[in-house]
mmCIF file of C-alpha atoms and ligand atoms in Angstrom:
data_model
loop_
_atom_site.group_PDB
_atom_site.id
_atom_site.type_symbol
_atom_site.label_atom_id
_atom_site.label_comp_id
_atom_site.label_asym_id
_atom_site.label_seq_id
_atom_site.Cartn_x
_atom_site.Cartn_y
_atom_site.Cartn_z
ATOM 1 C CA MET A 1 0.000 0.000 0.000
ATOM 2 C CA LYS A 2 1.287 3.470 -0.913
ATOM 3 C CA ILE A 3 -0.183 6.097 1.378
ATOM 4 C CA LEU A 4 0.066 9.876 1.156
ATOM 5 C CA ILE A 5 -0.236 11.262 4.662
ATOM 6 C CA THR A 6 -0.633 15.020 4.885
ATOM 7 C CA GLY A 7 0.255 16.850 8.087
ATOM 8 C CA GLY A 8 2.329 13.890 9.241
ATOM 9 C CA ALA A 9 4.767 16.074 11.170
ATOM 10 C CA GLY A 10 2.042 17.221 13.556
ATOM 11 C CA PHE A 11 0.707 15.570 16.693
ATOM 12 C CA ILE A 12 -1.756 12.955 15.428
ATOM 13 C CA GLY A 13 -0.145 12.510 12.003
ATOM 14 C CA SER A 14 3.254 11.627 13.481
ATOM 15 C CA ASN A 15 1.686 9.214 15.973
ATOM 16 C CA PHE A 16 -0.179 7.627 13.061
ATOM 17 C CA ILE A 17 2.987 7.242 10.974
ATOM 18 C CA HIS A 18 4.798 5.535 13.869
ATOM 19 C CA TYR A 19 1.826 3.243 14.360
ATOM 20 C CA VAL A 20 1.501 2.220 10.709
ATOM 21 C CA ILE A 21 5.236 1.736 10.130
ATOM 22 C CA GLN A 22 5.381 -0.563 13.121
ATOM 23 C CA LYS A 23 2.288 -2.523 12.116
ATOM 24 C CA TYR A 24 2.916 -2.696 8.371
ATOM 25 C CA PRO A 25 6.660 -2.269 7.698
ATOM 26 C CA ASP A 26 6.130 -2.907 3.982
ATOM 27 C CA TYR A 27 3.694 -0.022 3.472
ATOM 28 C CA GLU A 28 5.207 2.977 1.726
ATOM 29 C CA ILE A 29 4.447 6.247 3.481
ATOM 30 C CA ILE A 30 4.851 9.662 1.921
ATOM 31 C CA ASN A 31 4.484 12.494 4.403
ATOM 32 C CA LEU A 32 3.597 15.887 2.893
ATOM 33 C CA ASP A 33 3.830 18.631 5.498
ATOM 34 C CA LYS A 34 4.294 22.390 5.261
ATOM 35 C CA LEU A 35 6.093 22.462 8.622
ATOM 36 C CA THR A 36 4.093 25.308 10.074
ATOM 37 C CA TYR A 37 4.705 26.232 13.717
ATOM 38 C CA ALA A 38 2.920 22.936 14.580
ATOM 39 C CA GLY A 39 4.964 20.649 12.329
ATOM 40 C CA ASN A 40 8.068 19.100 13.861
ATOM 41 C CA LEU A 41 10.346 16.597 12.140
ATOM 42 C CA GLU A 42 11.801 15.614 15.507
ATOM 43 C CA ASN A 43 8.567 13.670 16.023
ATOM 44 C CA LEU A 44 9.739 11.323 13.260
ATOM 45 C CA LYS A 45 13.479 11.209 13.956
ATOM 46 C CA GLU A 46 13.489 7.481 14.724
ATOM 47 C CA ILE A 47 12.093 6.557 11.327
ATOM 48 C CA GLU A 48 13.554 9.255 9.077
ATOM 49 C CA ASN A 49 15.955 6.800 7.440
ATOM 50 C CA ASN A 50 13.421 4.046 6.946
ATOM 51 C CA PRO A 51 13.477 3.228 3.211
ATOM 52 C CA ASN A 52 9.666 3.036 3.151
ATOM 53 C CA TYR A 53 9.239 6.530 4.590
ATOM 54 C CA HIS A 54 9.600 9.731 2.547
ATOM 55 C CA PHE A 55 9.178 13.294 3.736
ATOM 56 C CA ILE A 56 8.251 16.124 1.393
ATOM 57 C CA LYS A 57 8.021 19.696 2.626
ATOM 58 C CA GLY A 58 5.119 21.403 0.921
ATOM 59 C CA ASP A 59 1.621 22.815 1.051
ATOM 60 C CA ILE A 60 -1.571 20.821 0.466
ATOM 61 C CA CYS A 61 -2.863 23.880 -1.418
ATOM 62 C CA ASP A 62 -0.122 23.373 -4.044
ATOM 63 C CA ARG A 63 -1.984 21.334 -6.650
ATOM 64 C CA LYS A 64 1.002 20.824 -8.933
ATOM 65 C CA LEU A 65 3.068 19.438 -6.098
ATOM 66 C CA VAL A 66 0.298 17.157 -4.831
ATOM 67 C CA THR A 67 -0.329 15.872 -8.370
ATOM 68 C CA SER A 68 3.346 15.122 -8.917
ATOM 69 C CA ILE A 69 3.595 13.259 -5.598
ATOM 70 C CA VAL A 70 0.546 11.155 -6.435
ATOM 71 C CA GLU A 71 1.955 10.375 -9.891
ATOM 72 C CA ASN A 72 5.576 9.746 -8.890
ATOM 73 C CA PHE A 73 4.837 7.554 -5.887
ATOM 74 C CA LYS A 74 1.783 5.864 -7.458
ATOM 75 C CA ILE A 75 -0.249 6.839 -4.401
ATOM 76 C CA GLN A 76 -3.312 4.671 -3.723
ATOM 77 C CA VAL A 77 -4.632 6.268 -0.545
ATOM 78 C CA ILE A 78 -4.677 9.795 0.875
ATOM 79 C CA ILE A 79 -5.187 10.452 4.577
ATOM 80 C CA ASN A 80 -5.606 14.154 5.234
ATOM 81 C CA PHE A 81 -4.403 15.173 8.694
ATOM 82 C CA ALA A 82 -3.029 18.549 7.565
ATOM 83 C CA ALA A 83 -4.844 21.427 9.191
ATOM 84 C CA GLU A 84 -4.617 24.499 11.298
ATOM 85 C CA SER A 85 -5.910 22.850 14.448
ATOM 86 C CA HIS A 86 -6.083 25.308 17.348
ATOM 87 C CA VAL A 87 -9.377 27.026 18.169
ATOM 88 C CA ASP A 88 -7.730 29.963 19.974
ATOM 89 C CA ARG A 89 -5.510 30.734 16.992
ATOM 90 C CA SER A 90 -8.591 30.671 14.736
ATOM 91 C CA ILE A 91 -10.096 33.343 16.972
ATOM 92 C CA MET A 92 -6.938 35.452 16.623
ATOM 93 C CA GLY A 93 -6.955 35.103 12.816
ATOM 94 C CA ALA A 94 -9.073 32.849 10.623
ATOM 95 C CA ASP A 95 -7.508 33.388 7.156
ATOM 96 C CA VAL A 96 -4.987 30.563 7.282
ATOM 97 C CA PHE A 97 -7.689 28.207 8.603
ATOM 98 C CA ILE A 98 -9.798 28.800 5.497
ATOM 99 C CA GLN A 99 -6.767 28.433 3.263
ATOM 100 C CA THR A 100 -5.424 25.167 4.659
ATOM 101 C CA ASN A 101 -8.535 23.488 6.020
ATOM 102 C CA VAL A 102 -10.942 24.408 3.205
ATOM 103 C CA VAL A 103 -8.902 25.252 0.092
ATOM 104 C CA GLY A 104 -6.236 22.674 0.958
ATOM 105 C CA THR A 105 -8.777 19.882 1.411
ATOM 106 C CA GLN A 106 -10.510 20.823 -1.840
ATOM 107 C CA THR A 107 -7.146 20.745 -3.639
ATOM 108 C CA LEU A 108 -6.479 17.221 -2.342
ATOM 109 C CA LEU A 109 -9.992 16.109 -3.309
ATOM 110 C CA GLU A 110 -9.499 17.480 -6.802
ATOM 111 C CA VAL A 111 -6.251 15.520 -7.232
ATOM 112 C CA ALA A 112 -7.895 12.420 -5.729
ATOM 113 C CA ARG A 113 -10.715 12.724 -8.273
ATOM 114 C CA GLU A 114 -8.417 13.326 -11.225
ATOM 115 C CA LYS A 115 -5.915 10.608 -10.343
ATOM 116 C CA LYS A 116 -8.539 8.074 -9.265
ATOM 117 C CA ILE A 117 -7.274 7.586 -5.727
ATOM 118 C CA GLU A 118 -8.655 4.366 -4.172
ATOM 119 C CA LYS A 119 -9.517 5.872 -0.779
ATOM 120 C CA PHE A 120 -9.514 9.364 0.713
ATOM 121 C CA VAL A 121 -9.774 9.574 4.492
ATOM 122 C CA GLN A 122 -10.611 13.021 5.804
ATOM 123 C CA ILE A 123 -9.587 13.456 9.438
ATOM 124 C CA SER A 124 -12.262 15.624 10.956
ATOM 125 C CA THR A 125 -13.396 16.506 14.450
ATOM 126 C CA ASP A 126 -16.377 16.313 16.799
ATOM 127 C CA GLU A 127 -16.299 20.135 16.945
ATOM 128 C CA VAL A 128 -18.199 20.293 13.650
ATOM 129 C CA TYR A 129 -21.348 19.308 15.603
ATOM 130 C CA GLY A 130 -21.130 22.367 17.847
ATOM 131 C CA SER A 131 -21.829 22.312 21.564
ATOM 132 C CA LEU A 132 -24.013 20.102 23.787
ATOM 133 C CA ASP A 133 -25.776 20.985 27.010
ATOM 134 C CA ALA A 134 -25.843 18.446 29.847
ATOM 135 C CA ASN A 135 -27.602 15.697 27.865
ATOM 136 C CA GLY A 136 -27.080 13.689 24.692
ATOM 137 C CA LYS A 137 -24.101 12.783 22.541
ATOM 138 C CA PHE A 138 -22.972 13.540 19.010
ATOM 139 C CA LYS A 139 -24.015 10.898 16.479
ATOM 140 C CA GLU A 140 -22.939 10.824 12.844
ATOM 141 C CA ASP A 141 -26.282 12.319 11.781
ATOM 142 C CA THR A 142 -26.275 15.125 14.345
ATOM 143 C CA PRO A 143 -26.686 18.351 12.326
ATOM 144 C CA LEU A 144 -23.518 20.368 11.827
ATOM 145 C CA HIS A 145 -23.347 23.495 13.965
ATOM 146 C CA PRO A 146 -19.730 24.656 14.105
ATOM 147 C CA ASN A 147 -19.137 27.602 16.428
ATOM 148 C CA SER A 148 -15.519 28.686 15.908
ATOM 149 C CA PRO A 149 -13.683 29.664 12.736
ATOM 150 C CA TYR A 150 -11.671 26.457 13.231
ATOM 151 C CA SER A 151 -14.689 24.169 13.439
ATOM 152 C CA ALA A 152 -16.472 26.044 10.639
ATOM 153 C CA SER A 153 -13.456 25.447 8.386
ATOM 154 C CA LYS A 154 -13.407 21.735 9.312
ATOM 155 C CA ALA A 155 -17.162 21.422 8.680
ATOM 156 C CA SER A 156 -16.662 23.095 5.281
ATOM 157 C CA ALA A 157 -13.989 20.540 4.437
ATOM 158 C CA ASP A 158 -16.328 17.708 5.458
ATOM 159 C CA LEU A 159 -19.081 19.069 3.220
ATOM 160 C CA LEU A 160 -16.690 19.349 0.288
ATOM 161 C CA ALA A 161 -15.509 15.785 0.845
ATOM 162 C CA LEU A 162 -19.103 14.492 0.907
ATOM 163 C CA ALA A 163 -19.961 16.558 -2.177
ATOM 164 C CA TYR A 164 -16.995 15.081 -4.083
ATOM 165 C CA HIS A 165 -18.211 11.632 -3.150
ATOM 166 C CA HIS A 166 -21.801 12.388 -4.162
ATOM 167 C CA THR A 167 -20.987 14.185 -7.414
ATOM 168 C CA PHE A 168 -17.847 12.463 -8.694
ATOM 169 C CA GLY A 169 -17.840 9.207 -6.765
ATOM 170 C CA THR A 170 -14.567 10.162 -5.053
ATOM 171 C CA PRO A 171 -14.027 7.369 -2.481
ATOM 172 C CA VAL A 172 -14.206 9.512 0.628
ATOM 173 C CA ILE A 173 -14.537 8.407 4.263
ATOM 174 C CA ILE A 174 -14.729 10.927 7.119
ATOM 175 C CA THR A 175 -13.677 10.348 10.729
ATOM 176 C CA ARG A 176 -14.771 12.683 13.525
ATOM 177 C CA CYS A 177 -12.823 12.228 16.724
ATOM 178 C CA SER A 178 -13.012 13.847 20.135
ATOM 179 C CA ASN A 179 -10.154 15.581 22.014
ATOM 180 C CA ASN A 180 -6.842 13.721 21.762
ATOM 181 C CA TYR A 181 -3.924 13.665 24.203
ATOM 182 C CA GLY A 182 -0.561 11.896 24.143
ATOM 183 C CA PRO A 183 3.083 12.221 23.045
ATOM 184 C CA TYR A 184 4.106 14.985 20.608
ATOM 185 C CA GLN A 185 1.083 17.220 21.235
ATOM 186 C CA PHE A 186 1.956 20.872 20.723
ATOM 187 C CA PRO A 187 1.810 22.698 24.082
ATOM 188 C CA GLU A 188 -0.879 25.160 23.033
ATOM 189 C CA LYS A 189 -3.531 22.485 23.744
ATOM 190 C CA LEU A 190 -4.953 21.999 27.246
ATOM 191 C CA ILE A 191 -3.141 18.890 28.512
ATOM 192 C CA PRO A 192 0.459 19.562 27.357
ATOM 193 C CA LEU A 193 0.137 23.270 28.168
ATOM 194 C CA MET A 194 -0.896 22.488 31.738
ATOM 195 C CA ILE A 195 1.815 19.822 32.197
ATOM 196 C CA ILE A 196 4.541 22.164 30.996
ATOM 197 C CA ASN A 197 3.319 25.208 32.924
ATOM 198 C CA ALA A 198 3.070 23.100 36.075
ATOM 199 C CA LEU A 199 6.593 21.764 35.587
ATOM 200 C CA ASN A 200 7.800 25.368 35.188
ATOM 201 C CA ASN A 201 5.751 26.525 38.213
ATOM 202 C CA LYS A 202 3.844 28.917 35.963
ATOM 203 C CA PRO A 203 0.132 29.781 36.352
ATOM 204 C CA LEU A 204 -2.314 27.278 34.807
ATOM 205 C CA PRO A 205 -4.812 29.432 32.873
ATOM 206 C CA ILE A 206 -8.338 28.005 33.028
ATOM 207 C CA TYR A 207 -10.924 29.663 30.809
ATOM 208 C CA GLY A 208 -14.169 30.784 32.481
ATOM 209 C CA ASP A 209 -15.255 28.585 35.385
ATOM 210 C CA GLY A 210 -13.387 25.459 34.232
ATOM 211 C CA ARG A 211 -16.605 23.470 33.932
ATOM 212 C CA ASN A 212 -16.553 23.040 30.158
ATOM 213 C CA ILE A 213 -16.478 19.367 29.277
ATOM 214 C CA ARG A 214 -14.365 17.543 26.704
ATOM 215 C CA ASP A 215 -14.439 13.842 25.815
ATOM 216 C CA TRP A 216 -10.814 12.636 25.899
ATOM 217 C CA ILE A 217 -9.173 9.849 23.871
ATOM 218 C CA PHE A 218 -5.563 8.660 23.867
ATOM 219 C CA VAL A 219 -3.971 9.414 20.501
ATOM 220 C CA LYS A 220 -2.938 5.774 19.955
ATOM 221 C CA ASP A 221 -6.565 4.670 20.195
ATOM 222 C CA HIS A 222 -7.454 7.332 17.626
ATOM 223 C CA CYS A 223 -4.695 6.067 15.294
ATOM 224 C CA GLU A 224 -5.949 2.500 15.583
ATOM 225 C CA ALA A 225 -9.476 3.678 14.774
ATOM 226 C CA ILE A 226 -8.253 5.522 11.666
ATOM 227 C CA LEU A 227 -6.489 2.400 10.417
ATOM 228 C CA THR A 228 -9.640 0.364 11.078
ATOM 229 C CA VAL A 229 -11.658 2.855 9.039
ATOM 230 C CA LEU A 230 -9.077 2.800 6.252
ATOM 231 C CA GLU A 231 -9.182 -0.979 6.087
ATOM 232 C CA ASN A 232 -12.844 -1.729 6.713
ATOM 233 C CA GLY A 233 -14.806 1.528 6.540
ATOM 234 C CA LYS A 234 -17.527 1.994 3.947
ATOM 235 C CA ILE A 235 -16.966 4.587 1.238
ATOM 236 C CA GLY A 236 -19.134 7.685 1.645
ATOM 237 C CA GLU A 237 -19.621 7.095 5.385
ATOM 238 C CA ILE A 238 -18.799 9.128 8.469
ATOM 239 C CA TYR A 239 -17.405 7.456 11.608
ATOM 240 C CA ASN A 240 -17.350 9.100 15.042
ATOM 241 C CA ILE A 241 -14.389 8.139 17.241
ATOM 242 C CA GLY A 242 -14.379 8.551 21.017
ATOM 243 C CA ALA A 243 -13.549 6.773 24.261
ATOM 244 C CA GLU A 244 -16.489 7.728 26.512
ATOM 245 C CA ASN A 245 -14.349 9.767 28.795
ATOM 246 C CA GLU A 246 -15.950 13.087 29.648
ATOM 247 C CA LYS A 247 -14.112 15.365 32.040
ATOM 248 C CA THR A 248 -14.382 19.017 33.036
ATOM 249 C CA ASN A 249 -11.273 21.079 32.373
ATOM 250 C CA ILE A 250 -10.780 21.733 36.072
ATOM 251 C CA GLU A 251 -10.821 17.969 36.770
ATOM 252 C CA ILE A 252 -8.097 17.443 34.178
ATOM 253 C CA VAL A 253 -5.911 20.198 35.566
ATOM 254 C CA LYS A 254 -6.260 18.930 39.128
ATOM 255 C CA LEU A 255 -5.319 15.408 38.022
ATOM 256 C CA ILE A 256 -2.179 16.749 36.324
ATOM 257 C CA LEU A 257 -1.186 18.768 39.403
ATOM 258 C CA LYS A 258 -1.706 15.745 41.646
ATOM 259 C CA GLU A 259 0.368 13.509 39.397
ATOM 260 C CA LEU A 260 3.191 16.083 39.330
ATOM 261 C CA ASN A 261 2.952 16.772 43.060
ATOM 262 C CA LYS A 262 2.291 20.452 42.456
ATOM 263 C CA ASP A 263 0.090 22.836 44.388
ATOM 264 C CA GLU A 264 -3.421 23.774 43.242
ATOM 265 C CA SER A 265 -2.563 27.414 43.930
ATOM 266 C CA LEU A 266 -1.012 27.405 40.426
ATOM 267 C CA ILE A 267 -4.567 27.323 38.995
ATOM 268 C CA THR A 268 -5.578 30.731 37.616
ATOM 269 C CA PHE A 269 -9.017 31.460 36.220
ATOM 270 C CA VAL A 270 -8.765 33.729 33.186
ATOM 271 C CA LYS A 271 -11.170 35.432 30.775
ATOM 272 C CA ASP A 272 -13.180 32.872 28.835
ATOM 273 C CA ARG A 273 -12.525 31.877 25.218
ATOM 274 C CA PRO A 274 -15.046 33.779 23.044
ATOM 275 C CA GLY A 275 -17.813 31.421 21.873
ATOM 276 C CA HIS A 276 -16.438 28.654 24.128
ATOM 277 C CA ASP A 277 -18.289 25.375 23.435
ATOM 278 C CA LYS A 278 -19.749 23.998 26.660
ATOM 279 C CA ARG A 279 -19.649 20.252 26.178
ATOM 280 C CA TYR A 280 -18.566 17.613 23.655
ATOM 281 C CA ALA A 281 -19.522 13.939 23.922
ATOM 282 C CA ILE A 282 -19.116 11.315 21.226
ATOM 283 C CA ASP A 283 -21.384 8.378 20.508
ATOM 284 C CA ALA A 284 -18.940 5.937 18.878
ATOM 285 C CA ASN A 285 -21.331 3.000 18.570
ATOM 286 C CA LYS A 286 -21.192 2.927 14.782
ATOM 287 C CA ILE A 287 -17.443 2.235 14.538
ATOM 288 C CA LYS A 288 -17.684 -0.168 17.477
ATOM 289 C CA THR A 289 -20.567 -2.264 16.167
ATOM 290 C CA GLN A 290 -19.905 -2.054 12.422
ATOM 291 C CA LEU A 291 -16.087 -2.149 12.351
ATOM 292 C CA GLY A 292 -15.279 -3.824 15.669
ATOM 293 C CA TRP A 293 -12.974 -1.078 16.984
ATOM 294 C CA LYS A 294 -12.793 -0.121 20.637
ATOM 295 C CA PRO A 295 -10.320 1.958 22.650
ATOM 296 C CA LYS A 296 -7.663 -0.022 24.516
ATOM 297 C CA HIS A 297 -6.329 2.577 26.943
ATOM 298 C CA THR A 298 -7.900 3.848 30.143
ATOM 299 C CA PHE A 299 -7.692 7.561 30.810
ATOM 300 C CA GLU A 300 -5.868 7.130 34.127
ATOM 301 C CA THR A 301 -2.988 5.066 32.709
ATOM 302 C CA ALA A 302 -2.713 6.930 29.416
ATOM 303 C CA LEU A 303 -2.698 10.347 31.127
ATOM 304 C CA LYS A 304 0.115 9.122 33.397
ATOM 305 C CA ALA A 305 2.015 7.807 30.357
ATOM 306 C CA THR A 306 1.527 11.177 28.655
ATOM 307 C CA ILE A 307 2.786 13.102 31.686
ATOM 308 C CA ASN A 308 5.811 10.781 31.820
ATOM 309 C CA TRP A 309 6.478 11.397 28.142
ATOM 310 C CA TYR A 310 6.628 15.166 28.745
ATOM 311 C CA LEU A 311 8.861 14.590 31.788
ATOM 312 C CA GLU A 312 11.217 12.474 29.696
ATOM 313 C CA ASN A 313 11.209 14.771 26.667
ATOM 314 C CA LYS A 314 11.956 18.179 28.108
ATOM 315 C CA SER A 315 14.345 19.022 25.278
ATOM 316 C CA TRP A 316 11.493 18.409 22.771
ATOM 317 C CA TRP A 317 9.226 21.011 24.371
ATOM 318 C CA ASN A 318 11.958 23.357 25.590
ATOM 319 C CA LYS A 319 12.811 24.040 21.953
ATOM 320 C CA ILE A 320 9.153 24.811 21.223
ATOM 321 C CA ILE A 321 8.332 27.148 24.079
ATOM 322 C CA SER A 322 10.450 29.997 22.780
ATOM 323 C CA GLY A 323 10.246 32.046 19.577
ATOM 324 C CA GLU A 324 6.863 31.951 17.809
ATOM 325 C CA TYR A 325 5.247 30.138 20.723
ATOM 326 C CA LEU A 326 6.283 32.802 23.196
ATOM 327 C CA LYS A 327 4.858 35.544 20.979
ATOM 328 C CA TYR A 328 1.582 33.640 20.597
ATOM 329 C CA TYR A 329 1.430 32.868 24.310
ATOM 330 C CA LYS A 330 2.080 36.455 25.387
ATOM 331 C CA LYS A 331 -0.508 37.857 23.002
ATOM 332 C CA TRP A 332 -3.321 35.359 23.714
ATOM 333 C CA TYR A 333 -2.853 34.993 27.455
ATOM 334 C CA GLY A 334 -1.773 38.617 27.881
ATOM 335 C CA GLU A 335 -5.223 39.634 26.744
ATOM 336 C CA ARG A 336 -6.957 37.366 29.281
HETATM 337 P P1 NAD B 401 -1.348 19.706 14.533
HETATM 338 O O1 NAD B 401 -1.639 21.165 14.532
HETATM 339 O O2 NAD B 401 -0.520 19.126 15.625
HETATM 340 O O3 NAD B 401 -0.648 19.300 13.156
HETATM 341 C C1 NAD B 401 -1.046 19.790 11.934
HETATM 342 C C2 NAD B 401 0.051 19.466 10.910
HETATM 343 O O4 NAD B 401 -0.397 19.933 9.621
HETATM 344 C C3 NAD B 401 1.380 20.152 11.191
HETATM 345 O O5 NAD B 401 2.433 19.244 11.015
HETATM 346 C C4 NAD B 401 1.437 21.258 10.135
HETATM 347 O O6 NAD B 401 2.760 21.592 9.749
HETATM 348 C C5 NAD B 401 0.664 20.629 8.988
HETATM 349 N N1 NAD B 401 0.092 21.623 8.066
HETATM 350 C C6 NAD B 401 -0.608 22.737 8.395
HETATM 351 N N2 NAD B 401 -0.958 23.408 7.282
HETATM 352 C C7 NAD B 401 -0.500 22.678 6.228
HETATM 353 C C8 NAD B 401 -0.567 22.844 4.815
HETATM 354 N N3 NAD B 401 -1.183 23.895 4.263
HETATM 355 N N4 NAD B 401 0.011 21.913 4.027
HETATM 356 C C9 NAD B 401 0.653 20.834 4.582
HETATM 357 N N5 NAD B 401 0.759 20.649 5.891
HETATM 358 C C10 NAD B 401 0.178 21.552 6.724
HETATM 359 O O7 NAD B 401 -2.772 19.008 14.467
HETATM 360 P P2 NAD B 401 -3.280 17.645 15.118
HETATM 361 O O8 NAD B 401 -3.751 17.915 16.485
HETATM 362 O O9 NAD B 401 -2.275 16.590 14.862
HETATM 363 O O10 NAD B 401 -4.570 17.378 14.213
HETATM 364 C C11 NAD B 401 -4.483 16.607 13.020
HETATM 365 C C12 NAD B 401 -5.867 16.532 12.392
HETATM 366 O O11 NAD B 401 -6.771 15.926 13.301
HETATM 367 C C13 NAD B 401 -6.456 17.897 12.063
HETATM 368 O O12 NAD B 401 -7.125 17.799 10.840
HETATM 369 C C14 NAD B 401 -7.441 18.153 13.201
HETATM 370 O O13 NAD B 401 -8.508 18.975 12.768
HETATM 371 C C15 NAD B 401 -7.904 16.755 13.525
HETATM 372 N N6 NAD B 401 -8.346 16.513 14.896
HETATM 373 C C16 NAD B 401 -7.561 16.858 15.960
HETATM 374 C C17 NAD B 401 -7.975 16.568 17.262
HETATM 375 C C18 NAD B 401 -7.124 16.908 18.457
HETATM 376 O O14 NAD B 401 -7.572 16.738 19.588
HETATM 377 N N7 NAD B 401 -5.895 17.361 18.294
HETATM 378 C C19 NAD B 401 -9.195 15.931 17.461
HETATM 379 C C20 NAD B 401 -9.982 15.588 16.349
HETATM 380 C C21 NAD B 401 -9.534 15.879 15.086
HETATM 381 O O1 TDX B 402 -5.171 27.456 28.300
HETATM 382 C C1 TDX B 402 -6.242 26.826 28.150
HETATM 383 N N1 TDX B 402 -7.193 26.883 29.108
HETATM 384 C C2 TDX B 402 -8.399 26.256 29.008
HETATM 385 O O2 TDX B 402 -9.233 26.350 29.914
HETATM 386 C C3 TDX B 402 -6.508 26.050 26.962
HETATM 387 C C4 TDX B 402 -5.498 25.953 25.860
HETATM 388 C C5 TDX B 402 -7.727 25.413 26.884
HETATM 389 N N2 TDX B 402 -8.654 25.523 27.858
HETATM 390 C C6 TDX B 402 -9.942 24.822 27.703
HETATM 391 C C7 TDX B 402 -10.700 25.122 26.436
HETATM 392 C C8 TDX B 402 -11.435 23.824 26.158
HETATM 393 O O3 TDX B 402 -12.651 23.807 26.889
HETATM 394 O O4 TDX B 402 -9.651 23.422 27.633
HETATM 395 C C9 TDX B 402 -10.507 22.751 26.699
HETATM 396 C C10 TDX B 402 -9.658 22.087 25.624
HETATM 397 O O5 TDX B 402 -9.052 23.120 24.868
HETATM 398 P P1 TDX B 402 -8.092 22.796 23.616
HETATM 399 O O6 TDX B 402 -6.995 21.908 24.076
HETATM 400 O O7 TDX B 402 -7.745 24.097 22.981
HETATM 401 O O8 TDX B 402 -9.031 21.909 22.709
HETATM 402 P P2 TDX B 402 -10.450 22.195 22.011
HETATM 403 O O9 TDX B 402 -10.726 23.627 21.877
HETATM 404 O O10 TDX B 402 -11.457 21.352 22.755
HETATM 405 O O11 TDX B 402 -10.173 21.561 20.554
HETATM 406 C C11 TDX B 402 -9.446 20.318 20.436
HETATM 407 O O12 TDX B 402 -10.285 19.222 20.219
HETATM 408 C C12 TDX B 402 -10.857 19.054 18.968
HETATM 409 C C13 TDX B 402 -8.380 20.382 19.339
HETATM 410 O O13 TDX B 402 -7.581 21.523 19.516
HETATM 411 C C14 TDX B 402 -8.979 20.368 17.977
HETATM 412 O O14 TDX B 402 -7.966 20.301 16.983
HETATM 413 C C15 TDX B 402 -9.868 19.170 17.838
HETATM 414 O O15 TDX B 402 -10.541 19.229 16.624
#
């Protein structure tokens, strides 16, 4: 199998590449990544010399480049992880989100159509469904109601993917997963940000009252679900992915502090995120019953493993939390 993975130098993409290379050493993987602030080739250091792995620096919006990769490597499958992925950054400036998440996805779909790709997996998110109150869960047929520029751009990409399937028969499958955590996650997202701030004895900024709820899944379970969908998913279908693990943000932060033996006085309540979604919860029964996938990790053990990973990889994140990150951090949190 020859797979084009876009955004493979980011958090989930790099975890996915490690997972697939280990499981199927004979698969050929081509990683196309623009290396934005979120892309990091260190995530893939251990496999960079693997003869079945190829990295190409480039933009998914570059149709000529994508076409030449598909032709030269005889690509059969595209898995599109590439995206601008942080809600707060989409609030600070949405342009690049529309460019990469919407125009970029459409560019890939166009090449997939033209070159008759065998499968196109669009990695989407539960955020396209919007926000829940205390009851209910997102199902695949829950109406789309994205609330942030980020989620609106991801919902747009989903609609384009479905339209390409409907109109041209492009073999699209969409996955919509809940909040991920694990190794290599960029420390702008809740869990790594809180681990690193706690380790540096810096304030832990909690938006609003800390009672917003997210449904957490370990990244390796997400990767396994994506591979399951790639292998057994039905063309034209959407699959929700989640691990039935709802937690308030304040619960998460307290767990991290406890694990690191740090004082709760580090917790600082700050101005809320504008348009902050209250609750996400995934109903993953379709992938469980139809494709036989289920998560293997419990939150307690996988959170501990994640914290240990950040403890053991200080040089990885120390390099990140300077430069662009510092500018972003000062601007966003300075205003709260
Ligand atoms: P990330 O921000 O860590 O990584 C994104 C990667 O895409 C980076 O390597 C970046 O360099 C690359 N990229 C950005 N723009 C590009 C472009 N124009 N061309 C080529 N490469 C480009 O994101 P992530 O958290 O790994 O998320 C991966 C995918 O999964 C995204 O599509 C996201 O919407 C989705 N998702 C994420 C989560 C989560 O909790 N992180 C949950 C559900 C779905
Ligand atoms: O400093 C913070 N303080 C805080 O209270 C940060 C960064 C976050 N939060 C809150 C906001 C959310 O309620 O924590 C929760 C999680 O925030 P993020 O890590 O930014 O994730 P979220 O906004 O839920 O979106 C994530 O899940 C779905 C990913 O970033 C998306 O890429 C994915 O699609």
